[in-house]
């Protein structure tokens, strides 16, 4: 059994020889008694741990027998099975009960009962390993014991514990006798005596827990199987069986409630006329059917019993991946992580942490994210990293060494050969392995993503669909793995659906010194590809990244460049194609002529738009559109302004942010007929002596609509939407020949006069729930408070 070695205190108990014929009562030393109370009352944080500890002890007893049998064939010849059984027994009155845990392992002599159970922190496992060290087969044994305190977790749920045990027959002890160790939670002594039942075990140990009143829940088989599945379903390589008993209703074939069915001639006394015979036949058939229906089988309650195996599934991670099918991985994932869908992919590996800890692990990528993942991202904590030590589940909480939030969704099982645990084996001590574990999991995740991207493009498309934004977020948050994660990101462009940054660089034009991108949240790539900002880029054949994911622009801003090539936001001023130095002298002269020609319009628009933009220039990015508003190099694009507005919706933040939001430039297209026409009107206006004439007012209105339209086309908000649409309304009136001053009929029916009186009786229909007023005095409501756990989802 699992009785662990001394940790802090050297506790000297009496060295005695226990008489086989008479009970021997032994007292704990005072210090030992006090420490025993601490173990029972304070060491363990969850009382359900008791079953995990006792199963671990039983596993060790079986392992010791198996290893001992390698050199002493007489202790076990392999003909009988090695197993662990659990049986819950309720008292007849239902007020109390006990749990019996039995193993067919090495067993203990009376001396060993006293040494191992009567001494705190005495590990029989540790002593056994010391003796077996170097022995063939011992190194592969799954021995869990470490501290020698597991047995005392029994008193978390039991008032009294009895341990019956008998060692196997050996040449030194050909006739072993079964003995009992008995102790209570509140006593400072224990008894060892010969079992009055005789040898009921044959070999092994039987622990009987007499449960406390507050622990009777563990008499339910569902509770026991739940604890085994949670903590110990993989801890033992030996079968664990649970005794189950239930009652079923079955048909009693010995007696049936069968009334006599009269013959037709006896049932009816009618004349034998043809017509009446026909009627009689119908009636006889009906009564006969009723008699048949009344033949009901008797039922009786039958009690059925069965030993069901709780750990039929072996630990998948301990097997060779070459011998495991995809179906087995899928089944294990669904069972272990309680997910009804198959995982997208997995990575099964083993290794050494570098700190001397060997481990085996499987990393699973779920086929979907939790629906609330993004909404609860700031509070996300990994809950599916199952850390086990020698197949015993320890924790899912790695504390400060947990995975980062962006990777908190991954599902992992890690089984370490050895880790420093606290005495209760519920939590881990601070250890270098935990810090390494986080990096190892992330490393394997990235390797898995990379392998899929290279070997299975179709599956990688599904990976991008589910985890595309996650990978980008990881590239932002994880500076150590930023380059690897960024290489796995994919973006839409104006030329293809998905591309990596490396593929983009392979497609860049001669002389191109930037990676062009355009970002706008909420738009599809198809709509974004029609933006005014990329008209000329698209027409000339340049590829532009279309960033529609909220995290895209954050990633680009964080990266700044990829493999030495900087990113260029095409929604900002200063767009350069990279081949400007190759322009012919004739083109440069043409540009100078355009600057000179449109100078009057530029100067006039600067005055008209002085409250909206800082500058007005001729554009080198527009092809069809007459104008666009771009952010200055140091300003905010429309997309960034939307993000900041959402974050600072409470307002009250002006200053620098307001200045950056106003750092915009109006670009006009000198080839647009609209702009050419506006230039002509402005030149004509300059010759007018009266600037306040109707012509000037109309021109001012056209310019305002043009500027506001450029803001909307560029993704910005207009300063005054009411004035904008009022201007549009006047333009529409003129185009339709409607007078601009023609009034709209604004007459409406006024509300009734003020009535401040309060009615004496409730207004009919004012109550809720659809109950008529005349019924309210007959209705009474009773509210009963219910425990939260008592309400099921179905009831809600």
PDB file of N, CA and C in Angstrom, residues 623-657:
ATOM      1  N   UNK A 623      -8.125  57.430 -58.992  1.00  0.00           N
ATOM      2  CA  UNK A 623      -8.294  57.189 -60.428  1.00  0.00           C
ATOM      3  C   UNK A 623      -9.677  57.656 -60.873  1.00  0.00           C
ATOM      4  N   UNK A 624     -10.727  57.185 -60.204  1.00  0.00           N
ATOM      5  CA  UNK A 624     -12.102  57.535 -60.579  1.00  0.00           C
ATOM      6  C   UNK A 624     -12.710  58.550 -59.623  1.00  0.00           C
ATOM      7  N   UNK A 625     -12.452  58.401 -58.344  1.00  0.00           N
ATOM      8  CA  UNK A 625     -13.088  59.252 -57.340  1.00  0.00           C
ATOM      9  C   UNK A 625     -12.557  60.672 -57.421  1.00  0.00           C
ATOM     10  N   UNK A 626     -13.412  61.668 -57.167  1.00  0.00           N
ATOM     11  CA  UNK A 626     -12.957  63.059 -57.271  1.00  0.00           C
ATOM     12  C   UNK A 626     -12.061  63.493 -56.122  1.00  0.00           C
ATOM     13  N   UNK A 627     -12.281  62.929 -54.939  1.00  0.00           N
ATOM     14  CA  UNK A 627     -11.481  63.360 -53.786  1.00  0.00           C
ATOM     15  C   UNK A 627     -11.552  62.321 -52.679  1.00  0.00           C
ATOM     16  N   UNK A 628     -10.663  62.458 -51.714  1.00  0.00           N
ATOM     17  CA  UNK A 628     -10.614  61.570 -50.549  1.00  0.00           C
ATOM     18  C   UNK A 628      -9.933  62.307 -49.415  1.00  0.00           C
ATOM     19  N   UNK A 629     -10.257  61.902 -48.194  1.00  0.00           N
ATOM     20  CA  UNK A 629      -9.617  62.464 -47.003  1.00  0.00           C
ATOM     21  C   UNK A 629      -8.703  61.402 -46.420  1.00  0.00           C
ATOM     22  N   UNK A 630      -7.427  61.724 -46.287  1.00  0.00           N
ATOM     23  CA  UNK A 630      -6.453  60.779 -45.741  1.00  0.00           C
ATOM     24  C   UNK A 630      -5.892  61.342 -44.445  1.00  0.00           C
ATOM     25  N   UNK A 631      -5.459  60.432 -43.577  1.00  0.00           N
ATOM     26  CA  UNK A 631      -4.847  60.854 -42.319  1.00  0.00           C
ATOM     27  C   UNK A 631      -3.404  61.262 -42.569  1.00  0.00           C
ATOM     28  N   UNK A 632      -2.963  62.267 -41.829  1.00  0.00           N
ATOM     29  CA  UNK A 632      -1.552  62.637 -41.903  1.00  0.00           C
ATOM     30  C   UNK A 632      -0.697  61.514 -41.326  1.00  0.00           C
ATOM     31  N   UNK A 633       0.584  61.582 -41.570  1.00  0.00           N
ATOM     32  CA  UNK A 633       1.495  60.541 -41.087  1.00  0.00           C
ATOM     33  C   UNK A 633       1.357  60.366 -39.577  1.00  0.00           C
ATOM     34  N   UNK A 634       1.186  61.485 -38.851  1.00  0.00           N
ATOM     35  CA  UNK A 634       1.092  61.420 -37.399  1.00  0.00           C
ATOM     36  C   UNK A 634      -0.348  61.415 -36.909  1.00  0.00           C
ATOM     37  N   UNK A 635      -1.334  61.283 -37.818  1.00  0.00           N
ATOM     38  CA  UNK A 635      -2.737  61.339 -37.427  1.00  0.00           C
ATOM     39  C   UNK A 635      -3.384  59.970 -37.331  1.00  0.00           C
ATOM     40  N   UNK A 636      -4.669  59.985 -36.978  1.00  0.00           N
ATOM     41  CA  UNK A 636      -5.443  58.755 -36.844  1.00  0.00           C
ATOM     42  C   UNK A 636      -6.228  58.502 -38.121  1.00  0.00           C
ATOM     43  N   UNK A 637      -6.181  57.284 -38.614  1.00  0.00           N
ATOM     44  CA  UNK A 637      -7.041  56.898 -39.724  1.00  0.00           C
ATOM     45  C   UNK A 637      -8.472  56.735 -39.214  1.00  0.00           C
ATOM     46  N   UNK A 638      -9.424  56.609 -40.142  1.00  0.00           N
ATOM     47  CA  UNK A 638     -10.819  56.421 -39.741  1.00  0.00           C
ATOM     48  C   UNK A 638     -10.988  55.157 -38.920  1.00  0.00           C
ATOM     49  N   UNK A 639     -10.251  54.104 -39.270  1.00  0.00           N
ATOM     50  CA  UNK A 639     -10.362  52.842 -38.541  1.00  0.00           C
ATOM     51  C   UNK A 639      -9.889  52.987 -37.101  1.00  0.00           C
ATOM     52  N   UNK A 640      -8.759  53.676 -36.906  1.00  0.00           N
ATOM     53  CA  UNK A 640      -8.229  53.878 -35.548  1.00  0.00           C
ATOM     54  C   UNK A 640      -9.183  54.753 -34.749  1.00  0.00           C
ATOM     55  N   UNK A 641      -9.766  55.775 -35.390  1.00  0.00           N
ATOM     56  CA  UNK A 641     -10.705  56.633 -34.677  1.00  0.00           C
ATOM     57  C   UNK A 641     -11.913  55.847 -34.191  1.00  0.00           C
ATOM     58  N   UNK A 642     -12.392  54.906 -35.000  1.00  0.00           N
ATOM     59  CA  UNK A 642     -13.529  54.082 -34.579  1.00  0.00           C
ATOM     60  C   UNK A 642     -13.167  53.230 -33.372  1.00  0.00           C
ATOM     61  N   UNK A 643     -11.969  52.659 -33.379  1.00  0.00           N
ATOM     62  CA  UNK A 643     -11.530  51.831 -32.250  1.00  0.00           C
ATOM     63  C   UNK A 643     -11.433  52.679 -30.987  1.00  0.00           C
ATOM     64  N   UNK A 644     -10.816  53.850 -31.099  1.00  0.00           N
ATOM     65  CA  UNK A 644     -10.651  54.721 -29.931  1.00  0.00           C
ATOM     66  C   UNK A 644     -11.990  55.244 -29.446  1.00  0.00           C
ATOM     67  N   UNK A 645     -12.905  55.532 -30.366  1.00  0.00           N
ATOM     68  CA  UNK A 645     -14.229  56.013 -29.961  1.00  0.00           C
ATOM     69  C   UNK A 645     -14.978  54.941 -29.182  1.00  0.00           C
ATOM     70  N   UNK A 646     -14.828  53.683 -29.612  1.00  0.00           N
ATOM     71  CA  UNK A 646     -15.488  52.588 -28.890  1.00  0.00           C
ATOM     72  C   UNK A 646     -14.895  52.408 -27.506  1.00  0.00           C
ATOM     73  N   UNK A 647     -13.590  52.576 -27.388  1.00  0.00           N
ATOM     74  CA  UNK A 647     -12.928  52.401 -26.096  1.00  0.00           C
ATOM     75  C   UNK A 647     -13.213  53.561 -25.152  1.00  0.00           C
ATOM     76  N   UNK A 648     -13.377  54.766 -25.710  1.00  0.00           N
ATOM     77  CA  UNK A 648     -13.566  55.962 -24.885  1.00  0.00           C
ATOM     78  C   UNK A 648     -14.963  56.536 -25.088  1.00  0.00           C
ATOM     79  N   UNK A 649     -15.957  55.645 -25.096  1.00  0.00           N
ATOM     80  CA  UNK A 649     -17.316  56.077 -25.373  1.00  0.00           C
ATOM     81  C   UNK A 649     -17.863  57.004 -24.298  1.00  0.00           C
ATOM     82  N   UNK A 650     -17.244  56.982 -23.119  1.00  0.00           N
ATOM     83  CA  UNK A 650     -17.719  57.860 -22.047  1.00  0.00           C
ATOM     84  C   UNK A 650     -17.339  59.315 -22.294  1.00  0.00           C
ATOM     85  N   UNK A 651     -16.444  59.547 -23.210  1.00  0.00           N
ATOM     86  CA  UNK A 651     -16.082  60.908 -23.572  1.00  0.00           C
ATOM     87  C   UNK A 651     -15.183  61.549 -22.542  1.00  0.00           C
ATOM     88  N   UNK A 652     -14.990  62.853 -22.716  1.00  0.00           N
ATOM     89  CA  UNK A 652     -14.178  63.594 -21.762  1.00  0.00           C
ATOM     90  C   UNK A 652     -12.705  63.499 -22.034  1.00  0.00           C
ATOM     91  N   UNK A 653     -12.301  62.918 -23.167  1.00  0.00           N
ATOM     92  CA  UNK A 653     -10.883  62.805 -23.484  1.00  0.00           C
ATOM     93  C   UNK A 653     -10.582  63.611 -24.746  1.00  0.00           C
ATOM     94  N   UNK A 654     -10.026  64.770 -24.572  1.00  0.00           N
ATOM     95  CA  UNK A 654      -9.720  65.626 -25.704  1.00  0.00           C
ATOM     96  C   UNK A 654      -8.207  65.747 -25.825  1.00  0.00           C
ATOM     97  N   UNK A 655      -7.720  66.977 -25.952  1.00  0.00           N
ATOM     98  CA  UNK A 655      -6.287  67.198 -25.968  1.00  0.00           C
ATOM     99  C   UNK A 655      -5.612  66.570 -27.158  1.00  0.00           C
ATOM    100  N   UNK A 656      -4.555  65.770 -26.872  1.00  0.00           N
ATOM    101  CA  UNK A 656      -3.734  65.190 -27.925  1.00  0.00           C
ATOM    102  C   UNK A 656      -4.544  64.295 -28.844  1.00  0.00           C
ATOM    103  N   UNK A 657      -5.463  63.524 -28.286  1.00  0.00           N
ATOM    104  CA  UNK A 657      -6.244  62.614 -29.116  1.00  0.00           C
ATOM    105  C   UNK A 657      -7.096  63.394 -30.116  1.00  0.00           C
TER     106      UNK A 657
END
